[in-house]
Tab-separated table of C-alpha atoms in Angstrom:
chain	number	residue	atom	x	y	z
A	234	MET	CA	16.336	19.200	6.055
A	235	ASN	CA	15.849	17.776	9.533
A	236	GLN	CA	12.256	17.981	10.607
A	237	VAL	CA	10.545	16.897	13.787
A	238	GLN	CA	6.775	17.236	13.866
A	239	ASN	CA	5.134	16.700	17.257
A	240	GLY	CA	1.582	15.492	17.605
A	241	GLY	CA	0.745	18.356	19.924
A	242	VAL	CA	2.037	20.990	17.501
A	243	SER	CA	0.502	20.062	14.176
A	244	SER	CA	-3.111	21.263	14.000
A	245	PRO	CA	-5.673	19.729	11.622
A	246	ALA	CA	-6.544	21.983	8.686
A	247	GLN	CA	-10.175	23.123	8.861
A	248	GLU	CA	-10.955	22.465	5.204
A	249	TYR	CA	-10.158	18.761	5.591
A	250	ILE	CA	-12.536	18.118	8.480
A	251	LYS	CA	-16.298	18.048	8.043
A	252	ASN	CA	-17.096	17.376	11.692
A	253	GLU	CA	-15.737	20.049	14.034
A	254	GLU	CA	-16.102	17.694	17.007
A	255	VAL	CA	-13.394	15.490	15.517
A	256	GLN	CA	-10.914	18.346	15.717
A	257	LYS	CA	-11.696	18.977	19.400
A	258	ARG	CA	-10.785	15.469	20.550
A	259	PRO	CA	-7.498	15.535	22.473
A	260	ILE	CA	-4.549	13.608	21.064
A	261	SER	CA	-1.494	12.908	23.168
A	262	ASP	CA	1.691	14.698	22.180
A	263	GLN	CA	3.261	11.238	22.090
A	264	ALA	CA	0.772	9.770	19.595
A	265	PHE	CA	2.627	10.967	16.489
A	266	LYS	CA	6.069	12.458	15.908
A	267	PHE	CA	7.673	12.714	12.473
A	268	TYR	CA	11.368	12.970	11.625
A	269	SER	CA	13.108	12.917	8.249
A	270	LYS	CA	16.313	14.280	6.762
A	271	ASP	CA	14.926	13.678	3.246
A	272	ILE	CA	11.316	14.849	3.434
A	273	GLU	CA	9.942	18.295	4.226
A	274	ASP	CA	6.249	17.869	4.980
A	275	ASP	CA	4.336	19.609	7.773
A	276	HIS	CA	1.435	17.215	7.226
A	277	PHE	CA	3.142	13.879	6.699
A	278	PHE	CA	0.352	11.913	8.394
A	279	ARG	CA	-2.230	13.408	6.041
A	280	THR	CA	0.063	12.699	3.095
A	281	MET	CA	0.636	9.051	3.924
A	282	MET	CA	-2.878	8.179	5.156
A	283	ALA	CA	-4.744	8.971	1.975
A	284	PRO	CA	-6.972	6.997	-0.421
A	285	GLY	CA	-4.967	4.818	-2.810
A	286	LYS	CA	-1.911	4.488	-0.537
A	287	PHE	CA	-0.436	1.086	0.314
A	288	HIS	CA	1.443	0.557	3.602
A	289	TYR	CA	3.331	-2.624	4.415
A	290	LEU	CA	4.770	-3.160	7.901
A	291	TYR	CA	6.993	-6.132	8.685
A	292	GLY	CA	9.079	-7.344	11.602
A	293	ASN	CA	9.598	-10.164	14.071
A	294	LEU	CA	6.931	-11.362	16.456
A	295	GLY	CA	6.541	-9.365	19.649
A	296	ILE	CA	8.226	-6.115	18.616
A	297	GLY	CA	5.152	-3.875	18.455
A	298	LYS	CA	3.851	-4.097	14.886
A	299	THR	CA	0.186	-4.369	15.828
A	300	HIS	CA	0.632	-1.689	18.510
A	301	PHE	CA	1.932	0.771	15.902
A	302	MET	CA	-0.729	-0.189	13.371
A	303	MET	CA	-3.503	0.332	15.928
A	304	ASN	CA	-2.088	3.766	16.795
A	305	MET	CA	-2.242	4.741	13.112
A	306	MET	CA	-5.781	3.374	12.858
A	307	TYR	CA	-6.854	5.362	15.914
A	308	LEU	CA	-5.348	8.619	14.625
A	309	LEU	CA	-6.971	8.074	11.236
A	310	LEU	CA	-10.402	7.788	12.826
A	311	GLN	CA	-9.790	10.947	14.867
A	312	GLY	CA	-9.270	12.929	11.669
A	313	TYR	CA	-5.736	13.688	12.847
A	314	ASP	CA	-3.742	16.227	10.806
A	315	GLY	CA	-6.811	16.983	8.693
A	316	CYS	CA	-6.843	13.523	7.110
A	317	GLY	CA	-10.635	13.516	6.720
A	318	GLU	CA	-13.415	11.205	7.875
A	319	TRP	CA	-12.883	7.458	7.587
A	320	GLU	CA	-14.439	4.037	8.013
A	321	VAL	CA	-11.969	1.290	8.934
A	322	VAL	CA	-12.363	-2.361	7.953
A	323	THR	CA	-10.046	-4.767	9.779
A	324	ASN	CA	-9.417	-8.360	10.851
A	325	VAL	CA	-8.120	-7.257	14.284
A	326	PHE	CA	-10.310	-8.213	17.236
A	327	MET	CA	-11.302	-5.384	19.592
A	328	TYR	CA	-13.240	-5.325	22.835
A	329	HIS	CA	-14.775	-2.833	25.249
A	330	LYS	CA	-14.434	-3.039	29.020
A	331	ASP	CA	-16.446	-1.160	31.654
A	332	GLU	CA	-18.133	-1.773	35.000
A	333	SER	CA	-20.665	-4.045	33.277
A	334	GLY	CA	-17.992	-6.390	31.980
A	335	THR	CA	-16.059	-7.079	28.787
A	336	GLU	CA	-17.617	-7.406	25.337
A	337	VAL	CA	-15.950	-8.319	22.037
A	338	CYS	CA	-17.199	-5.623	19.655
A	339	ASP	CA	-15.995	-2.729	17.509
A	340	PRO	CA	-15.866	1.046	18.086
A	341	ASP	CA	-17.924	3.357	15.899
A	342	HIS	CA	-16.729	3.380	12.280
A	343	VAL	CA	-14.714	0.153	12.734
A	344	HIS	CA	-15.902	-3.034	11.008
A	345	HIS	CA	-14.465	-6.500	11.610
A	346	ILE	CA	-14.286	-8.943	8.688
A	347	ASP	CA	-12.906	-12.419	8.117
A	348	SER	CA	-13.375	-12.758	4.354
A	349	LEU	CA	-12.264	-10.713	1.352
A	350	ASP	CA	-15.707	-10.592	-0.245
A	351	GLU	CA	-17.002	-9.055	3.003
A	352	PHE	CA	-14.682	-6.110	2.374
A	353	PHE	CA	-16.365	-5.342	-0.939
A	354	ASP	CA	-19.772	-5.692	0.689
A	355	LYS	CA	-18.585	-3.054	3.188
A	356	ILE	CA	-17.474	-0.732	0.381
A	357	VAL	CA	-21.014	-0.863	-0.993
A	358	GLU	CA	-22.593	-0.513	2.450
A	359	LEU	CA	-20.467	2.535	3.303
A	360	SER	CA	-20.533	4.206	-0.114
A	361	ASP	CA	-23.405	6.530	0.807
A	362	THR	CA	-21.770	7.831	4.000
A	363	GLY	CA	-19.328	10.086	2.159
A	364	ARG	CA	-16.529	8.752	4.361
A	365	ARG	CA	-13.307	7.247	3.048
A	366	VAL	CA	-12.547	3.535	3.478
A	367	ALA	CA	-9.354	1.943	4.827
A	368	LEU	CA	-8.456	-1.746	5.139
A	369	PHE	CA	-6.100	-2.725	7.989
A	370	LEU	CA	-4.990	-6.376	7.952
A	371	ASP	CA	-2.812	-7.838	10.703
A	372	ASP	CA	-0.985	-11.202	10.590
A	373	PHE	CA	-0.925	-10.882	6.794
A	374	ASN	CA	1.597	-13.730	6.514
A	375	ARG	CA	-1.011	-16.206	7.778
A	376	PHE	CA	-3.069	-16.010	4.579
A	377	PHE	CA	-0.804	-14.420	1.928
A	378	PHE	CA	2.051	-16.339	0.303
A	379	GLU	CA	4.721	-14.504	-1.678
A	380	GLU	CA	5.142	-17.169	-4.351
A	381	GLY	CA	1.716	-18.682	-3.741
A	382	LYS	CA	-0.588	-19.308	-6.647
A	383	ASP	CA	-3.497	-19.898	-4.291
A	384	PRO	CA	-6.614	-17.879	-5.170
A	385	LEU	CA	-6.593	-15.609	-2.093
A	386	SER	CA	-2.978	-14.484	-2.622
A	387	ARG	CA	-3.785	-13.711	-6.268
A	388	TYR	CA	-6.885	-11.738	-5.323
A	389	LEU	CA	-5.003	-9.708	-2.714
A	390	ARG	CA	-2.359	-8.824	-5.304
A	391	GLN	CA	-5.117	-7.642	-7.623
A	392	MET	CA	-6.513	-5.467	-4.852
A	393	ILE	CA	-3.083	-3.900	-4.290
A	394	LEU	CA	-2.791	-3.139	-8.010
A	395	ASN	CA	-6.288	-1.624	-8.125
A	396	ARG	CA	-6.202	0.285	-4.819
A	397	ARG	CA	-6.187	3.726	-6.454
A	398	LYS	CA	-9.117	2.874	-8.694
A	399	LEU	CA	-10.980	1.504	-5.684
A	400	GLY	CA	-10.038	4.616	-3.694
A	401	VAL	CA	-9.093	2.622	-0.580
A	402	LEU	CA	-6.189	2.907	1.847
A	403	LEU	CA	-4.385	-0.398	2.502
A	404	PHE	CA	-2.294	-1.048	5.624
A	405	PHE	CA	-0.950	-4.597	6.108
A	406	SER	CA	1.220	-5.974	8.933
A	407	SER	CA	3.276	-9.173	8.709
A	408	THR	CA	6.285	-11.089	9.988
A	409	GLU	CA	7.442	-11.613	6.385
A	410	ASP	CA	9.527	-9.234	4.288
A	411	ILE	CA	7.776	-9.654	0.923
A	412	ALA	CA	10.239	-8.880	-1.885
A	413	ASP	CA	7.522	-7.746	-4.305
A	414	PHE	CA	6.445	-5.048	-1.811
A	415	GLU	CA	9.921	-3.495	-1.476
A	416	ASN	CA	10.005	0.033	-2.847
A	417	ASP	CA	13.578	1.340	-2.732
A	418	TRP	CA	14.501	0.227	-6.242
A	419	ALA	CA	12.713	-0.320	-9.546
A	420	GLY	CA	11.449	-3.649	-10.783
A	421	ARG	CA	9.121	-4.658	-7.968
A	422	ARG	CA	5.652	-5.703	-9.086
A	423	TYR	CA	3.690	-4.425	-6.097
A	424	PRO	CA	5.848	-1.773	-4.390
A	425	ALA	CA	4.436	-0.300	-1.195
A	426	ASP	CA	4.045	3.465	-1.043
A	427	PHE	CA	5.310	3.217	2.545
A	428	LEU	CA	7.435	0.261	3.667
A	429	TRP	CA	7.646	0.107	7.461
A	430	THR	CA	9.934	-1.832	9.759
A	431	ARG	CA	10.373	-2.182	13.506
A	432	TYR	CA	13.729	-2.332	15.292
A	433	LYS	CA	14.443	-5.663	16.978
A	434	SER	CA	16.577	-4.274	19.801
A	435	LYS	CA	17.933	-1.117	21.386
A	436	LYS	CA	21.340	-2.031	19.980
A	437	GLU	CA	19.977	-2.138	16.429
A	438	TRP	CA	18.159	1.173	16.897
A	439	ASP	CA	21.234	2.876	18.398
A	440	GLN	CA	23.381	1.617	15.517
A	441	THR	CA	20.847	2.881	12.975
A	442	ARG	CA	20.824	6.334	14.572
A	443	LYS	CA	24.610	6.385	14.428
A	444	ASP	CA	24.885	5.135	10.835
A	445	LEU	CA	22.216	7.507	9.500
A	446	GLU	CA	23.226	10.387	11.799
A	447	LEU	CA	19.670	10.767	13.067
A	448	ASP	CA	19.268	13.708	15.427
A	449	ILE	CA	16.541	12.146	17.580
A	450	ASP	CA	16.656	10.472	20.973
A	451	TRP	CA	13.496	8.394	20.839
A	452	ASN	CA	12.765	5.185	22.696
A	453	ARG	CA	13.313	2.162	20.440
A	454	TRP	CA	9.899	0.725	21.296
A	455	ASP	CA	8.142	3.929	20.177
A	456	THR	CA	10.010	4.164	16.865
A	457	THR	CA	9.100	2.783	13.449
A	458	GLY	CA	11.220	3.333	10.349
A	459	CYS	CA	9.806	3.948	6.893
A	460	ILE	CA	11.068	3.874	3.315
A	461	VAL	CA	8.858	6.049	1.141
A	462	LEU	CA	8.398	4.952	-2.468
A	463	GLY	CA	11.491	6.198	-4.265
A	464	GLY	CA	13.920	5.739	-1.378
A	465	ASP	CA	13.399	8.640	1.031
A	466	LEU	CA	13.690	7.707	4.716
A	467	ALA	CA	11.441	8.761	7.576
A	468	HIS	CA	10.840	7.777	11.190
A	469	ILE	CA	7.650	7.933	13.208
A	470	GLY	CA	7.528	8.083	16.991
A	471	SER	CA	4.256	6.790	18.403
A	472	SER	CA	3.864	5.509	21.945
A	473	LEU	CA	0.277	5.447	23.199
A	474	THR	CA	-3.239	6.268	22.088
A	475	GLU	CA	-6.541	5.502	23.775
A	476	TRP	CA	-6.631	2.108	22.043
A	477	THR	CA	-3.114	0.978	22.973
A	478	ASP	CA	-3.008	2.121	26.598
A	479	SER	CA	-3.435	-1.315	28.199
A	480	LYS	CA	-3.082	0.052	31.757
A	481	LYS	CA	-6.350	1.965	31.723
A	482	ALA	CA	-9.251	0.449	33.660
A	483	SER	CA	-11.915	0.752	30.989
A	484	GLY	CA	-12.485	1.712	27.381
A	485	TRP	CA	-11.463	0.222	24.056
A	486	PHE	CA	-8.677	-2.333	23.685
A	487	TYR	CA	-7.338	-4.543	20.898
A	488	ASP	CA	-6.823	-8.247	21.540
A	489	LYS	CA	-3.099	-8.724	22.179
A	490	VAL	CA	-3.410	-12.416	23.001
A	491	SER	CA	-5.138	-13.924	19.975
A	492	ASP	CA	-4.087	-13.523	16.356
A	493	ALA	CA	-6.215	-11.521	13.973
A	494	SER	CA	-8.808	-13.328	11.854
A	495	VAL	CA	-7.394	-15.384	9.003
A	496	LEU	CA	-8.821	-13.861	5.852
A	497	ARG	CA	-10.751	-16.210	3.567
A	498	PHE	CA	-13.109	-15.867	0.625
A	499	ARG	CA	-16.356	-17.414	-0.520
A	500	LYS	CA	-15.851	-19.695	-3.481
A	501	GLY	CA	-19.218	-18.466	-4.664
A	502	PHE	CA	-17.825	-14.954	-5.199
A	503	ASP	CA	-16.195	-15.074	-8.634
A	504	PHE	CA	-13.182	-12.817	-8.035
A	505	ASP	CA	-11.575	-13.640	-11.392
A	506	SER	CA	-14.633	-12.267	-13.162
A	507	PHE	CA	-14.821	-9.360	-10.709
A	508	TRP	CA	-11.256	-8.185	-11.386
A	509	ARG	CA	-11.593	-8.616	-15.162
A	510	GLY	CA	-14.632	-6.363	-15.115
A	511	LEU	CA	-12.979	-3.768	-12.885
A	512	GLU	CA	-10.064	-3.432	-15.330
A	513	ASN	CA	-12.422	-1.840	-17.881
A	514	VAL	CA	-14.074	0.600	-15.471
A	515	SER	CA	-12.922	4.139	-14.651
A	516	SER	CA	-12.230	5.197	-11.081
A	517	LEU	CA	-15.365	7.379	-11.213
A	518	SER	CA	-17.496	4.309	-11.917
A	519	ALA	CA	-15.674	1.832	-9.658
A	520	LYS	CA	-18.076	2.026	-6.706
A	521	ALA	CA	-21.093	1.695	-8.992
A	522	TYR	CA	-19.471	-1.347	-10.596
A	523	ILE	CA	-18.846	-2.954	-7.192
A	524	ARG	CA	-22.449	-2.273	-6.160
A	525	THR	CA	-23.815	-3.817	-9.367
A	526	TYR	CA	-21.523	-6.831	-9.196
A	527	THR	CA	-22.169	-7.644	-5.546
A	528	SER	CA	-25.936	-7.243	-5.957
A	529	SER	CA	-25.851	-9.684	-8.883
A	530	MET	CA	-24.278	-12.270	-6.593
A	531	SER	CA	-27.601	-13.368	-5.120
A	532	GLU	CA	-27.710	-16.213	-2.635
A	533	GLU	CA	-29.058	-18.476	-5.374
A	534	LYS	CA	-26.193	-17.501	-7.685
A	535	VAL	CA	-23.647	-18.009	-4.907
A	536	ARG	CA	-24.998	-21.493	-4.216
A	537	GLU	CA	-24.909	-22.300	-7.929
A	538	VAL	CA	-21.277	-21.196	-8.280
A	539	GLU	CA	-20.282	-23.000	-5.087
A	540	GLN	CA	-21.982	-26.171	-6.324
A	541	CYS	CA	-20.075	-25.968	-9.613
A	542	GLN	CA	-16.826	-25.483	-7.703
A	543	GLN	CA	-17.654	-28.413	-5.438
A	544	GLU	CA	-18.375	-30.607	-8.463
A	545	LYS	CA	-15.041	-29.568	-9.986
A	546	ASP	CA	-13.181	-30.446	-6.784
A	547	VAL	CA	-14.909	-33.839	-6.550
A	548	VAL	CA	-14.073	-34.594	-10.193
A	549	GLU	CA	-10.371	-33.963	-9.615
A	550	ILE	CA	-10.308	-36.173	-6.525
A	551	ALA	CA	-12.353	-38.957	-8.133
A	552	ALA	CA	-10.187	-39.031	-11.259
A	553	LYS	CA	-7.029	-39.322	-9.154
A	554	LEU	CA	-8.468	-42.053	-6.936
A	555	LYS	CA	-9.562	-44.058	-9.984
A	556	SER	CA	-6.167	-43.552	-11.594
A	557	MET	CA	-4.517	-44.851	-8.407
A	558	GLY	CA	-6.488	-48.090	-8.671
A	559	LEU	CA	-9.352	-47.726	-6.204
A	560	THR	CA	-12.547	-49.577	-7.060
A	561	ASP	CA	-15.644	-47.679	-8.126
A	562	GLU	CA	-17.359	-48.781	-4.923
A	563	ALA	CA	-14.509	-47.492	-2.746
A	564	ILE	CA	-14.523	-44.103	-4.475
A	565	GLU	CA	-18.307	-43.878	-4.134
A	566	CYS	CA	-17.996	-44.604	-0.417
A	567	ALA	CA	-15.180	-42.071	0.092
A	568	LEU	CA	-16.864	-39.177	-1.729
A	569	ASN	CA	-20.486	-40.028	-0.925
A	570	VAL	CA	-21.477	-39.600	-4.581
A	571	PRO	CA	-22.957	-42.400	-6.748
A	572	LYS	CA	-20.268	-44.089	-8.842
A	573	THR	CA	-22.253	-43.607	-12.050
A	574	THR	CA	-22.479	-39.867	-11.357
A	575	LEU	CA	-18.752	-39.698	-10.633
A	576	ARG	CA	-17.932	-41.467	-13.881
A	577	ARG	CA	-20.210	-39.131	-15.857
A	578	TRP	CA	-18.651	-36.023	-14.254
A	579	VAL	CA	-15.097	-37.254	-14.849
A	580	GLU	CA	-15.695	-38.143	-18.500
A	581	LYS	CA	-17.489	-34.820	-19.004
A	582	SER	CA	-14.352	-33.046	-17.757
A	583	GLY	CA	-12.250	-34.729	-20.457
A	584	HIS	CA	-10.673	-37.565	-18.447
A	585	GLN	CA	-11.145	-41.282	-18.946
A	586	TRP	CA	-12.515	-43.379	-16.096
A	587	LYS	CA	-9.659	-45.856	-15.842
A	588	VAL	CA	-6.600	-46.843	-13.827
A	589	GLY	CA	-3.433	-44.976	-14.812
A	590	GLU	CA	-5.297	-42.204	-16.642
A	591	ILE	CA	-3.592	-39.393	-14.718
A	592	GLU	CA	0.177	-39.240	-14.381
A	593	LEU	CA	1.012	-39.033	-10.686
A	594	PRO	CA	4.391	-38.252	-9.054
A	595	TYR	CA	4.260	-41.395	-6.895
A	596	ARG	CA	3.747	-45.104	-7.394
A	597	PHE	CA	0.966	-46.798	-5.494
A	598	LYS	CA	0.633	-50.430	-4.577
A	599	SER	CA	-2.586	-52.137	-5.521
A	600	LEU	CA	-5.281	-51.421	-2.988
A	601	ARG	CA	-7.245	-54.557	-3.828
A	602	GLU	CA	-6.815	-57.755	-1.847
A	603	LYS	CA	-5.060	-60.561	-3.670
A	604	THR	CA	-7.138	-63.690	-4.112
């Protein structure tokens, strides 16, 4: 069935909105249009923007990914289509401009983060509000690697797997098409519930309309295609909202010039232990578990864990430098740790304090002067 749902036609259902003022806020007819030959859903926005859903949007630089994502974020916070009341956590920079000047800050119910552990702190902080929580991450490719075994990539995968238990909505934007996130055939480890893509050119969009026999005449720039988990196709038309109208003189804007914050994590937050514990907790107890775990990570405990991690890193470096042939004095100078302490740490870790102890992929010339 062909279905076009215009933003100005679909009215939010009363039972899904606690605050009547949210319903009264005007939303442009051009903010959200839905078309699908496969899906019959009068409330597609509400369906897709729900706790436990995972959205992945990819496409080339400069084709409107962040613009579309910010439109969806804005509509979510307006309670559009009866989607409920939300708090949004994001790495996108926003600012407010008025006659007094310009200030980098966030609108109500939007929280900027630059580390993964901050997100879980926010879950705890917002748990008593009764509002749902969504995480929007832009420039995802800058800190997630498809084949990467780095800790942050592993932790983000764990969050994707546990999103339903956590009860959070995930929406990530990237220049990379991550194979594990593809959802149109079985076998993917982390399939997105909604896989979004932008059209690179008018020619590509016109050809897609012809090939798929799409009965819509939308502007390419306003159009984003979607594969729903299982293979159904849908298209969303979304041009402007209050946050993406860059021609207005004042109000809220997102930073189009700079990239979003690169997500990091505190080494003192033991995510491996955190995820292991979460695996044995029901969804009803997940928020209580997060609260208990984060509260146990006192500043003293964080410093202790970080110190252990630092010692581990120094041990690995010291053992390699000794194996390469550096003198004890040179290693002490390079790492600013007494050579006797370094030797004790290295031997405690199971290595011997000697040249050639660790097999290295390269050969090194002697670093000592010949006499």
